[in-house]
Amino acid sequence: MARQKSLPSAPEASGHLADKTLIIDNGAHTLKAGLATHLDDTPPNLDSCHIIPNVIARSQRDKRTYIGPEYSDCLDFGELAYRRPVEKGFIVHWEAEKAVWERSFLHKDDAVVKCDPEETSLILTEAPNAPVALQRNADEMVFEEFGFAGYYRTIAPTLNAYAPSPFPSTATSVSGVPLECLLIIDVGHSHTTVTPLHHGRPFQHAIKRLEIGGKTLTNQMKLLISRTFDVHREDHIVSEIKEDVCFVSQDFNADLERVWRGGRYDPRAVDASLLVDYVLPDYETIKRGYARPHDPAVKLRDIMLGIGTEGGRREHVLTIANERFVVPELLFSPADIGMRQAGLAGMVLQSIDALPAGFRQAYLANILVVGGTSKLPGFVQRLESELRSLVDVDEVVRVARAEEPAKNVWLGGAGMAKSADLMRSLIVTRQEYAEHGDGWARRVFAGKARR
Amino acid sequence: MATGPLRFCTPHIDELPTTGSRQAPGFAWVAVSGAQDDPAKNWGTSNRKRARASLNGPTEQQKEALSARQQREVERKIRDLNSDNSKNASELAIPKKEGGAGASGAVRAGKTPNTKKILGSGKTFAHYLDDEEAEIARTGRRDVDVEVSTGVQRPSKTPIARRKTREDSSVSGSPAPVTPMAPPPWPRTAQALSYGEITNLDDVDDEGEDAVPPLPSEAQLEALLNAPPLTYGQARSRPPSSSAAPPRRFCETCGYWGRVRCMKCGAMTCSVTCKDDHDQFKCLKMYA
């Protein structure tokens, strides 16, 4: 006999699909959230997807705590203390996550996406290979604490199959119909996962994970910049530096040679086109750091003291040379920091090798890259060339990045929400949850129990 | 029974990346270095003659100690890299909402007992992983539905005629079939066989262009797609094949390739200028 769930308020009649659907792509760095509805046929609009920082930050300087969307109101990002509810891609600290969700969706005046949970269905994403206890926690929080009318939990890569395909030769998909073969590389904040999908369903045994993500790259960047100037506590600023200045080198050895100063007896001319001067923000005059090409004529000391610069303005300038491409190189060779895992190209091949041989060509030709860290310039090109060098010459390799890598999962979820039939077959309503319990709900989400 | 002196030979233990309380990879590359440069080889003596005289190189025990120490170092570094820098995160109290002062107590704590427990728990991801590992070690992959805290399981009082079989009762159900966690053995051998037959017939004429490997059948495909998800530890990507290049080392000061190793602390630098900088400011001899 299933355990009777006690819900705080009476659930409505089953079978009723809520009009609006809230889709939350719950990431470690940001939430991507927005409403979609199956009542009209307009294709999902990327503008209705809001990116909300998934963090609670406390500033020592203003003595203020910023929750979720308030983070962008912060005027001084120096030395912020962070608390992230999502660890390694899974929602672990629900107290903090509840605060962020409430601030974003339920705040009476200032919600980013205003919605009433009792009349909204929720599509929530999680990272693959979650511990079962965390899945149960999520299900219980959604139904019992927030009281959503319906709910569907899935792993994030599967939603990409419902988003429009970036490959030019593929026919446009009807909403609600997943793409047939896709290999998703999700380069996220905590880690990078490779997921092969078949009609929107993942091959579970072929999902691979690399423990390097945007967070690792930011921390490595902090280490390298701290050789000249200590930035260990400046998470936001270094993250901005990484986004502004880093790129993926197509020929690592050559680029490293170009920026080497040479030995004592063997000095070399540094190729200044690769160097960058980054002006750090001081949150009084300069609100946001920016990069400019290196100017060897100006001495850094003079800039810092304000001598000789126009208007006598003092700037704190860092010169960034090989960190620009050494840091993203970690994704392709994690052994540089001693991590015993294959790089991105090797991991993709491990995943494809785990599939039946007949699918190999199909998946090599349909590789989709999503995730915030994939916005690094040169990423797709480098991945494609590495993959090509590892497979036979007559196998086609096509790698594409989604147009909006951060929002693509949300776009897929919105595409899914447009189709009422699909939603009806997937969503678990509150009524059903109350009757059958969370174990049954979990089996439905895993596709094991038919409704 | 051994009659000679007992020699404890540690077998080469390759620690696979499980998720114990450490979440770092389970090994470190042991850098291959020249005989003279490695300071750890002469235990406490700075005598190069001794190092040279030990003709076999470092003894096994020394190699053990070296690799264990390096392993810990590398694991610590990787853990730091993957951390959130939330040393003071627990001090970050979540401020109460401004509105709803009266109900804020109840709202904060959670509306039902389950949610109260979830909101109040201070578990981190490492705890959940360890719990899951323990659960798997005890039984096959199961749901956390079964109450672990109820102590002794009482013998069933339902009459035998009324007892439902285990598969029907939803309490013991799990999303995954209770089979070992190996991926379903999709008939790789069958595939290979049929592929092999085709190529054997054609191997005189075309190499592989006609012999397209067949797609798996519907049943095999369904079996693959319905397979249970792997656990967190199983999904980590494997290490590269052992024929891959040894790890690349970079200069500590400037970031170019590391070419010389500091004899005292083992760090690599690229040139004399960088090495001077290292000796002056960064070498561990200053603290050791």
XYZ file of C-alpha atoms in Angstrom:
739
model
C 0.000 0.000 0.000
C 1.580 3.231 -1.008
C 2.306 5.744 1.670
C -0.338 8.386 1.653
C 1.308 11.734 1.058
C -0.033 14.541 3.156
C -0.123 17.655 1.047
C -0.781 20.954 2.774
C -3.631 21.970 0.486
C -6.169 19.872 -1.321
C -5.117 18.967 -4.831
C -7.525 19.558 -7.633
C -9.075 16.955 -9.872
C -6.575 14.846 -11.737
C -6.246 14.905 -15.478
C -6.360 18.666 -15.615
C -3.275 20.052 -17.245
C -2.352 23.502 -16.010
C -2.353 26.221 -18.630
C 1.031 27.612 -17.950
C 4.261 25.762 -17.540
C 7.254 27.070 -15.699
C 10.469 25.639 -17.051
C 13.472 25.874 -14.755
C 16.865 24.761 -15.967
C 18.480 24.557 -12.571
C 22.179 25.022 -13.040
C 24.998 25.463 -10.584
C 25.862 28.935 -11.785
C 22.520 30.311 -12.948
C 18.879 29.365 -13.216
C 17.312 29.682 -16.599
C 13.603 30.105 -16.002
C 10.604 31.207 -17.943
C 6.960 30.506 -18.623
C 5.514 28.779 -21.633
C 2.030 27.696 -22.439
C 0.506 25.052 -24.633
C -2.542 27.129 -25.401
C -1.094 29.059 -28.296
C 1.144 28.075 -31.143
C 3.751 30.786 -31.194
C 7.222 29.298 -31.138
C 9.017 29.746 -27.830
C 10.725 33.061 -27.472
C 14.197 33.293 -26.026
C 13.311 36.577 -24.388
C 10.957 34.895 -22.005
C 13.885 32.951 -20.600
C 15.417 34.795 -17.680
C 18.871 34.042 -16.403
C 18.955 34.284 -12.623
C 22.192 33.855 -10.689
C 21.760 30.849 -8.445
C 23.682 32.170 -5.511
C 23.344 33.839 -2.154
C 26.121 36.316 -1.695
C 27.048 38.463 1.231
C 29.099 41.551 0.832
C 31.256 42.655 3.686
C 31.429 46.122 2.274
C 27.726 46.851 2.103
C 26.700 44.399 4.775
C 23.958 43.224 2.475
C 22.953 39.768 1.411
C 21.994 39.327 -2.206
C 19.683 36.470 -3.036
C 19.287 35.227 -6.583
C 18.247 38.015 -8.933
C 19.370 40.713 -6.511
C 22.939 39.696 -7.309
C 22.987 41.836 -10.400
C 22.084 44.853 -8.293
C 25.265 44.549 -6.356
C 27.463 47.576 -6.851
C 30.671 46.233 -5.452
C 31.662 42.707 -6.253
C 34.900 42.758 -4.390
C 35.366 40.022 -1.782
C 31.886 38.628 -1.853
C 31.204 35.504 0.161
C 29.187 33.006 -1.808
C 26.809 30.267 -0.949
C 25.650 28.058 -3.772
C 22.703 25.749 -3.246
C 23.738 23.550 -6.139
C 26.782 21.353 -5.654
C 28.267 19.370 -8.522
C 25.173 20.063 -10.565
C 22.606 18.775 -8.047
C 20.436 20.796 -5.692
C 21.792 19.894 -2.299
C 21.040 22.820 -0.022
C 17.328 23.267 -0.331
C 17.158 25.989 2.260
C 19.172 28.268 0.030
C 17.524 27.075 -3.170
C 14.099 27.708 -1.685
C 15.148 31.250 -0.862
C 16.338 31.818 -4.422
C 13.181 30.340 -5.930
C 10.943 32.334 -3.665
C 12.767 35.522 -4.459
C 12.619 34.835 -8.180
C 9.107 33.497 -8.592
C 7.006 34.222 -5.536
C 8.095 37.650 -4.426
C 5.066 39.883 -4.357
C 6.517 42.955 -6.035
C 9.648 42.063 -7.771
C 9.516 38.498 -9.031
C 11.500 37.818 -12.146
C 8.957 35.318 -13.445
C 5.688 35.827 -11.697
C 3.752 32.641 -11.329
C 1.340 30.959 -8.993
C 2.538 27.443 -8.302
C -0.924 26.078 -7.636
C -1.855 26.726 -11.230
C 1.409 26.062 -12.972
C 3.164 22.927 -14.049
C 6.872 22.724 -13.527
C 9.550 21.228 -15.707
C 12.710 20.918 -13.652
C 16.062 19.713 -14.911
C 18.794 17.976 -13.027
C 22.223 16.691 -13.876
C 22.605 13.074 -14.999
C 23.421 10.269 -12.531
C 21.879 11.891 -9.498
C 21.879 10.119 -6.145
C 18.374 8.865 -5.530
C 18.024 10.705 -2.240
C 18.512 14.029 -3.980
C 15.835 13.187 -6.530
C 13.437 12.350 -3.765
C 14.227 15.602 -1.994
C 13.512 17.559 -5.140
C 10.193 15.798 -5.730
C 9.079 16.358 -2.174
C 10.054 20.009 -2.153
C 8.263 20.732 -5.394
C 4.992 19.133 -4.431
C 4.843 19.571 -0.706
C 6.542 22.871 -0.179
C 5.779 24.862 -3.281
C 2.663 23.021 -4.347
C 2.999 22.994 -8.101
C 0.045 21.644 -10.008
C 2.082 19.275 -12.111
C 5.715 18.357 -12.346
C 8.171 16.647 -14.613
C 11.776 16.106 -13.697
C 14.326 15.085 -16.278
C 18.009 15.241 -16.914
C 19.019 18.452 -18.606
C 20.481 17.072 -21.854
C 17.234 15.375 -22.893
C 15.469 18.709 -23.278
C 17.936 19.741 -25.947
C 16.340 17.276 -28.309
C 13.207 19.412 -28.387
C 15.014 22.606 -29.315
C 15.583 23.544 -32.946
C 18.593 21.839 -34.408
C 21.581 24.045 -35.206
C 22.667 21.841 -38.087
C 21.610 23.510 -41.300
C 20.739 20.361 -43.145
C 18.289 19.004 -40.594
C 14.634 19.729 -41.254
C 12.968 22.014 -38.760
C 11.319 20.055 -36.022
C 7.698 20.265 -35.095
C 7.273 21.268 -31.506
C 6.927 18.288 -29.285
C 8.793 15.969 -31.628
C 12.338 15.279 -30.499
C 15.299 15.103 -32.840
C 16.322 11.606 -33.653
C 20.027 11.342 -32.886
C 21.948 13.863 -30.858
C 25.112 13.752 -28.864
C 24.954 16.540 -26.316
C 28.099 17.957 -24.787
C 27.036 20.114 -21.878
C 29.979 22.197 -20.694
C 28.602 23.495 -17.457
C 29.766 25.211 -14.324
C 30.559 22.168 -12.205
C 31.391 19.547 -14.784
C 31.045 18.536 -18.412
C 28.764 15.715 -19.479
C 28.384 13.841 -22.732
C 24.954 12.354 -23.355
C 23.830 10.481 -26.458
C 20.103 10.853 -27.065
C 17.834 8.755 -29.217
C 14.482 10.420 -29.892
C 14.994 12.391 -26.723
C 15.814 9.413 -24.521
C 19.328 9.014 -23.187
C 21.507 5.933 -23.435
C 22.198 5.705 -19.737
C 25.276 3.551 -19.854
C 26.981 5.883 -22.306
C 26.673 9.073 -20.276
C 30.137 10.248 -19.308
C 31.247 13.068 -17.068
C 34.420 15.092 -16.861
C 34.967 16.863 -13.587
C 36.098 20.114 -15.179
C 33.686 22.945 -15.695
C 33.541 26.702 -15.649
C 34.212 26.739 -11.934
C 37.428 24.784 -12.348
C 38.569 27.131 -15.080
C 37.835 30.173 -12.949
C 39.749 28.735 -10.004
C 42.699 27.830 -12.193
C 42.642 31.349 -13.569
C 42.745 32.687 -10.025
C 45.818 30.594 -9.306
C 47.612 31.759 -12.405
C 46.780 35.439 -12.021
C 47.745 35.293 -8.370
C 51.312 34.777 -9.455
C 51.402 38.514 -10.016
C 48.423 39.874 -8.098
C 46.428 38.007 -5.484
C 42.874 37.454 -6.657
C 41.982 34.337 -4.727
C 38.896 35.847 -3.156
C 37.656 37.749 -6.159
C 35.442 35.169 -7.727
C 33.255 37.499 -9.749
C 36.083 39.588 -11.129
C 38.144 36.602 -12.216
C 35.071 35.059 -13.767
C 34.629 38.219 -15.809
C 38.264 38.180 -16.818
C 37.873 34.605 -17.954
C 34.836 35.432 -20.035
C 36.400 38.510 -21.589
C 39.854 37.362 -22.328
C 40.183 33.582 -22.588
C 40.029 31.655 -25.791
C 40.795 28.124 -26.913
C 43.978 27.870 -28.884
C 43.994 25.850 -32.069
C 47.687 25.099 -31.800
C 48.711 25.118 -28.179
C 52.420 24.543 -28.638
C 52.803 27.301 -31.167
C 50.882 29.799 -29.089
C 52.917 29.016 -26.018
C 56.096 29.677 -27.978
C 54.773 32.970 -29.196
C 54.374 34.427 -25.726
C 57.504 33.086 -24.106
C 59.943 35.649 -22.935
C 62.859 33.298 -23.373
C 65.677 32.363 -21.032
C 68.477 34.508 -19.737
C 70.820 33.518 -22.475
C 68.143 33.095 -25.047
C 65.740 36.017 -24.937
C 62.902 35.968 -27.375
C 60.622 38.625 -28.681
C 57.175 38.181 -27.298
C 54.367 38.309 -29.810
C 52.416 41.212 -28.382
C 49.274 40.491 -30.342
C 48.417 37.789 -27.862
C 48.944 39.928 -24.796
C 46.124 41.780 -23.194
C 45.993 44.495 -20.595
C 43.026 44.055 -18.335
C 41.843 47.058 -16.378
C 40.386 45.970 -13.077
C 37.217 47.601 -11.812
C 37.452 49.792 -8.763
C 33.682 50.258 -8.403
C 34.081 53.992 -8.086
C 34.874 55.178 -11.560
C 35.301 51.888 -13.356
C 32.276 49.718 -12.783
C 33.232 46.809 -14.929
C 36.657 45.632 -15.964
C 37.631 45.647 -19.588
C 40.461 44.435 -21.726
C 42.564 46.267 -24.238
C 45.487 45.186 -26.362
C 48.794 45.333 -24.629
C 50.649 48.575 -24.893
C 54.288 47.953 -24.074
C 55.145 51.624 -24.176
C 53.234 52.475 -21.043
C 54.744 51.297 -17.809
C 52.337 49.613 -15.469
C 53.629 51.415 -12.441
C 52.888 54.765 -13.940
C 49.384 53.735 -14.758
C 48.751 52.615 -11.241
C 49.946 55.863 -9.822
C 48.122 57.894 -12.363
C 51.268 59.464 -13.768
C 51.149 60.279 -17.402
C 47.676 58.953 -18.063
C 44.987 61.234 -19.315
C 43.179 62.973 -16.540
C 45.585 61.520 -14.021
C 43.266 58.572 -13.613
C 44.609 55.652 -11.696
C 43.982 52.253 -13.118
C 44.957 48.880 -11.890
C 46.085 46.980 -14.918
C 47.037 43.342 -15.249
C 48.886 41.934 -18.197
C 47.532 38.576 -19.178
C 49.547 36.491 -21.544
C 49.526 32.732 -21.698
C 46.754 32.368 -19.123
C 44.387 33.267 -21.936
C 44.718 29.900 -23.585
C 46.377 27.741 -20.943
C 43.306 27.797 -18.741
C 40.756 26.559 -21.323
C 43.306 23.947 -22.358
C 42.319 22.128 -19.178
C 39.146 20.980 -20.850
C 41.122 19.196 -23.499
C 43.900 17.816 -21.356
C 42.934 17.481 -17.694
C 46.229 15.755 -17.071
C 47.845 19.194 -16.914
C 46.672 19.500 -13.331
C 47.078 15.833 -12.631
C 43.493 14.749 -13.154
C 43.238 11.197 -14.286
C 40.562 11.601 -16.897
C 40.587 11.779 -20.612
C 40.069 15.153 -22.233
C 36.911 16.207 -23.974
C 37.622 14.521 -27.288
C 38.625 11.294 -25.577
C 35.476 11.341 -23.488
C 33.270 11.808 -26.541
C 34.869 8.791 -28.136
C 34.438 6.737 -24.973
C 30.768 7.556 -25.035
C 30.382 6.718 -28.702
C 32.292 3.487 -28.314
C 29.772 2.411 -25.728
C 26.975 2.641 -28.269
C 26.047 -0.028 -30.823
C 28.338 0.118 -33.819
C 25.516 1.015 -36.162
C 24.977 4.337 -34.432
C 28.561 5.468 -34.503
C 28.397 7.509 -37.649
C 25.007 8.942 -36.783
C 26.202 10.289 -33.477
C 29.545 11.532 -34.728
C 27.682 13.655 -37.204
C 25.264 15.179 -34.715
C 27.276 16.634 -31.878
C 25.647 19.575 -30.169
C 27.551 21.707 -27.697
C 25.635 23.635 -25.049
C 26.509 25.213 -21.764
C 27.909 28.539 -20.715
C 31.556 27.579 -20.856
C 31.227 26.619 -24.498
C 31.040 30.291 -25.377
C 34.828 30.385 -25.331
C 36.053 31.500 -28.761
C 37.555 28.694 -30.767
C 35.989 25.936 -28.700
C 33.954 24.236 -31.375
C 36.721 24.431 -33.939
C 39.252 22.885 -31.601
C 36.899 20.115 -30.534
C 36.081 19.304 -34.116
C 39.697 19.118 -35.179
C 40.635 16.941 -32.214
C 37.797 14.565 -32.892
C 38.659 14.360 -36.527
C 42.193 13.415 -35.702
C 40.950 10.569 -33.530
C 38.487 8.927 -35.909
C 38.823 7.357 -39.328
C 39.211 9.698 -42.227
C 35.998 8.628 -43.925
C 33.748 9.221 -40.939
C 31.845 12.465 -40.930
C 32.227 14.617 -37.848
C 29.883 17.571 -37.360
C 30.053 19.656 -34.236
C 27.801 22.636 -33.731
C 27.152 24.950 -30.875
C 23.623 26.007 -30.077
C 22.859 29.610 -30.884
C 22.298 30.443 -27.269
C 24.336 27.834 -25.434
C 23.129 28.840 -22.014
C 19.454 28.963 -22.880
C 19.194 25.993 -25.215
C 17.974 23.553 -22.596
C 15.261 25.991 -21.612
C 14.325 26.423 -25.247
C 13.896 22.692 -25.548
C 11.764 22.624 -22.445
C 9.612 25.391 -23.831
C 9.269 23.494 -27.090
C 8.146 20.496 -25.088
C 5.676 22.579 -23.109
C 4.012 23.738 -26.287
C 2.658 20.323 -27.053
C -0.295 19.492 -24.837
C -0.216 15.789 -25.674
C 3.390 15.425 -24.751
C 2.852 17.259 -21.519
C -0.113 15.125 -20.602
C 1.937 12.015 -21.067
C 4.831 13.246 -18.969
C 3.516 15.440 -16.203
C 2.694 13.983 -12.812
C -0.067 16.003 -11.189
C -0.434 16.692 -7.508
C -3.406 14.421 -7.310
C -1.474 11.502 -8.688
C 1.449 12.227 -6.427
C -0.824 12.262 -3.428
C -2.344 8.954 -4.412
C 0.649 6.971 -5.486
C 3.562 8.407 -3.589
C 7.019 9.575 -4.432
C 8.477 6.193 -5.313
C 5.932 5.794 -8.074
C 6.604 9.342 -9.278
C 10.287 8.625 -9.438
C 9.667 5.527 -11.497
C 7.490 7.482 -13.885
C 10.226 10.052 -14.370
C 12.717 7.312 -15.024
C 10.340 5.872 -17.571
C 9.804 2.640 -15.733
C 6.151 2.892 -14.781
C 3.462 3.516 -17.317
C 0.600 5.762 -16.299
C 54.949 -21.005 5.104
C 57.728 -18.664 4.249
C 61.008 -19.687 5.683
C 63.099 -16.772 4.537
C 62.748 -13.206 5.822
C 59.250 -11.924 5.284
C 59.193 -9.195 2.744
C 56.115 -7.149 2.392
C 55.720 -6.382 -1.244
C 52.937 -3.954 -1.815
C 51.127 -4.973 -4.935
C 50.564 -2.202 -7.364
C 47.202 -0.963 -6.275
C 45.517 1.104 -8.879
C 42.889 3.030 -7.070
C 39.862 3.364 -9.258
C 37.954 6.566 -8.869
C 35.298 5.616 -6.378
C 33.606 8.245 -4.367
C 34.793 7.800 -0.853
C 34.911 10.829 1.304
C 37.359 12.143 -1.196
C 35.960 13.232 -4.434
C 39.216 13.545 -6.243
C 40.631 11.152 -8.793
C 42.239 8.173 -7.256
C 45.766 8.468 -8.399
C 48.388 10.896 -9.411
C 50.837 10.708 -12.177
C 54.151 9.818 -10.671
C 56.563 12.023 -12.502
C 59.382 10.193 -14.087
C 62.535 11.999 -13.179
C 66.216 11.481 -13.402
C 68.074 9.618 -10.712
C 69.889 12.619 -9.316
C 67.184 15.163 -9.142
C 64.665 13.601 -6.893
C 65.173 14.791 -3.359
C 62.897 12.221 -1.838
C 65.109 9.431 -2.900
C 67.720 10.077 -0.315
C 65.717 9.880 2.794
C 67.101 12.581 4.936
C 70.525 12.513 3.434
C 71.496 15.087 0.939
C 74.136 12.727 -0.181
C 74.088 12.297 -3.872
C 76.597 9.539 -3.664
C 74.155 7.416 -1.797
C 71.489 7.982 -4.324
C 73.837 6.985 -7.050
C 75.050 4.044 -5.098
C 71.603 2.581 -4.680
C 71.853 0.992 -8.029
C 68.291 -0.043 -8.356
C 66.980 3.430 -7.970
C 64.514 4.171 -5.222
C 63.414 1.182 -3.231
C 59.855 0.113 -3.444
C 59.043 1.570 -0.119
C 60.440 4.895 -1.151
C 58.471 4.786 -4.343
C 55.367 4.006 -2.329
C 55.893 6.926 -0.029
C 56.689 9.244 -2.879
C 53.659 8.322 -4.854
C 51.367 8.471 -1.842
C 52.583 11.928 -0.947
C 52.335 13.210 -4.466
C 48.959 11.623 -4.803
C 47.679 13.455 -1.762
C 49.114 16.707 -3.037
C 47.503 16.408 -6.401
C 44.192 15.352 -4.951
C 44.191 18.288 -2.623
C 44.923 20.650 -5.480
C 42.150 19.260 -7.593
C 39.695 19.403 -4.748
C 40.573 23.027 -4.236
C 40.076 23.728 -7.891
C 36.647 22.223 -7.815
C 35.556 23.905 -4.632
C 33.237 26.805 -4.369
C 35.457 28.819 -2.074
C 32.626 28.748 0.352
C 34.694 28.588 3.464
C 32.414 30.979 5.177
C 29.279 29.810 3.474
C 27.777 28.343 6.572
C 27.896 31.730 8.178
C 25.720 33.147 5.471
C 22.365 33.185 7.128
C 19.479 33.529 4.782
C 17.602 36.671 5.768
C 13.949 36.344 6.536
C 11.482 37.691 4.063
C 10.297 41.152 4.799
C 6.642 40.410 4.257
C 4.739 37.641 5.957
C 6.198 38.238 9.364
C 3.599 36.191 11.134
C 3.872 33.078 9.059
C 7.560 33.301 8.438
C 8.360 30.832 11.160
C 6.251 28.110 9.664
C 7.219 28.967 6.133
C 10.878 28.859 6.908
C 10.735 25.494 8.535
C 8.727 23.811 5.836
C 5.124 22.870 5.456
C 5.241 19.119 5.938
C 7.494 16.909 8.024
C 9.376 15.763 4.950
C 10.175 19.232 3.824
C 11.097 20.287 7.329
C 13.649 17.536 7.352
C 15.006 18.497 3.965
C 15.237 22.167 4.785
C 16.867 21.549 8.081
C 19.440 19.040 6.976
C 22.961 20.264 6.609
C 24.123 17.460 4.397
C 26.536 18.174 1.628
C 26.891 16.365 -1.630
C 29.650 14.200 -0.230
C 27.228 12.903 2.397
C 24.627 11.995 -0.171
C 27.205 10.213 -2.257
C 28.482 8.264 0.710
C 24.946 7.346 1.665
C 24.272 6.102 -1.791
C 27.471 4.098 -1.869
C 26.574 2.518 1.434
C 23.102 1.721 0.185
C 24.465 0.064 -2.903
C 26.982 -1.886 -0.933
C 24.253 -3.228 1.298
C 21.772 -4.143 -1.375
C 21.427 -3.683 -5.109
C 20.578 -0.200 -6.294
C 17.424 0.594 -4.421
C 15.185 3.470 -3.670
C 15.463 5.184 -0.396
C 11.823 4.339 0.194
C 12.579 1.577 2.603
C 12.868 3.045 6.073
C 16.355 2.282 7.198
C 15.789 3.641 10.663
C 13.136 1.143 11.710
C 15.220 -1.312 13.634
C 14.330 -4.938 13.606
C 12.065 -6.061 10.881
C 9.155 -7.869 12.442
C 8.062 -11.098 10.865
C 5.078 -10.534 8.688
C 1.739 -11.023 10.369
C -0.316 -11.195 7.183
C -1.679 -14.623 6.492
C 0.258 -16.314 3.766
C -2.689 -16.287 1.392
C -2.873 -12.497 1.603
C 0.779 -11.675 1.194
C 1.611 -9.815 -1.977
C 4.769 -10.742 -3.757
C 7.637 -8.333 -3.477
C 7.304 -7.057 -6.994
C 3.778 -5.822 -6.411
C 4.322 -3.888 -3.263
C 5.395 -0.429 -4.104
C 7.396 -0.059 -0.946
C 10.190 -2.225 -2.119
C 9.989 -1.181 -5.711
C 12.879 0.603 -7.180
C 13.160 2.451 -10.435
C 15.866 0.130 -11.537
C 15.537 -3.589 -11.880
C 17.372 -5.260 -9.048
C 20.166 -6.565 -11.160
C 23.836 -5.850 -10.867
C 24.843 -2.507 -12.079
C 26.780 -3.583 -15.122
C 25.388 -2.027 -18.262
C 22.948 -4.327 -19.985
C 24.990 -6.662 -22.129
C 23.731 -5.447 -25.458
C 24.734 -8.150 -27.823
C 28.012 -6.634 -28.810
C 29.343 -10.053 -29.649
C 26.320 -10.798 -31.787
C 26.791 -7.549 -33.618
C 30.452 -8.160 -34.104
C 29.756 -11.622 -35.369
C 27.272 -10.519 -37.968
C 29.511 -7.650 -38.986
C 32.439 -10.010 -39.091
C 30.592 -12.388 -41.371
C 29.766 -9.683 -43.810
C 33.294 -8.380 -43.968
C 34.717 -11.846 -44.354
C 32.703 -12.312 -47.464
C 33.707 -9.004 -48.946
C 37.225 -8.597 -47.794
C 38.580 -9.319 -51.193
C 36.797 -6.475 -52.940
C 35.877 -3.340 -50.974
C 37.181 -2.587 -47.529
C 34.317 -1.277 -45.548
C 32.131 0.781 -47.769
C 29.478 -1.803 -48.397
C 29.620 -3.373 -44.998
C 27.708 -0.767 -42.989
C 27.289 -2.076 -39.474
C 23.651 -2.951 -38.913
C 21.518 -0.955 -36.534
C 20.430 -2.776 -33.435
C 16.991 -4.302 -33.451
C 14.027 -2.766 -31.701
C 14.300 -5.041 -28.726
C 17.978 -4.333 -28.233
C 17.355 -0.632 -28.574
C 14.610 -0.702 -25.990
C 16.830 -2.648 -23.643
C 19.550 -0.043 -24.025
C 17.267 2.892 -23.540
C 15.556 1.392 -20.524
C 18.766 0.583 -18.761
C 19.070 1.996 -15.268
C 21.120 5.125 -14.875
C 24.659 4.690 -13.661
C 25.663 5.852 -10.246
C 27.588 9.059 -9.906
C 30.931 7.313 -9.609
C 30.342 5.034 -12.546
C 29.671 7.871 -14.897
C 33.086 9.466 -14.621
C 34.983 9.291 -17.843
C 37.780 6.799 -17.905
C 41.434 7.700 -17.883
C 43.121 7.911 -21.238
C 44.753 4.801 -22.571
C 48.114 4.059 -21.067
C 49.812 4.801 -24.353
C 48.953 8.467 -23.978
C 51.743 10.933 -23.406
C 52.987 11.572 -19.877
C 51.515 14.670 -18.252
C 52.837 18.007 -19.373
C 54.520 20.139 -16.768
C 54.618 23.889 -16.898
C 56.924 26.489 -15.462
C 55.699 27.784 -12.128
C 56.724 31.352 -12.739
C 55.765 32.116 -16.278
C 53.719 29.221 -17.602
C 55.925 27.998 -20.413
C 56.986 24.346 -20.539
C 58.832 23.252 -17.452
C 62.339 22.204 -18.275
C 64.309 22.129 -15.058
C 63.254 20.822 -11.724
C 64.189 22.461 -8.435
C 66.229 19.986 -6.469
C 64.883 21.046 -3.164
C 61.185 21.234 -3.706
C 60.544 19.506 -6.997
C 58.844 22.359 -8.805
C 59.588 22.950 -12.456
C 60.670 26.142 -14.104
C 61.593 26.942 -17.654
C 64.722 29.016 -17.585
C 67.371 30.559 -15.401
C 65.467 33.782 -14.841
C 62.343 31.958 -13.764
C 64.385 29.641 -11.612
C 65.985 32.547 -9.795
C 62.594 33.980 -9.136
C 61.447 30.631 -7.820
C 64.426 30.256 -5.521
C 63.975 33.680 -4.102
C 60.267 33.779 -3.482
C 58.513 30.529 -4.011
C 60.778 27.674 -3.167
C 59.573 25.610 -0.295
C 62.952 25.658 1.319
C 61.908 28.957 2.771
C 59.308 27.261 4.896
C 60.600 23.759 5.246
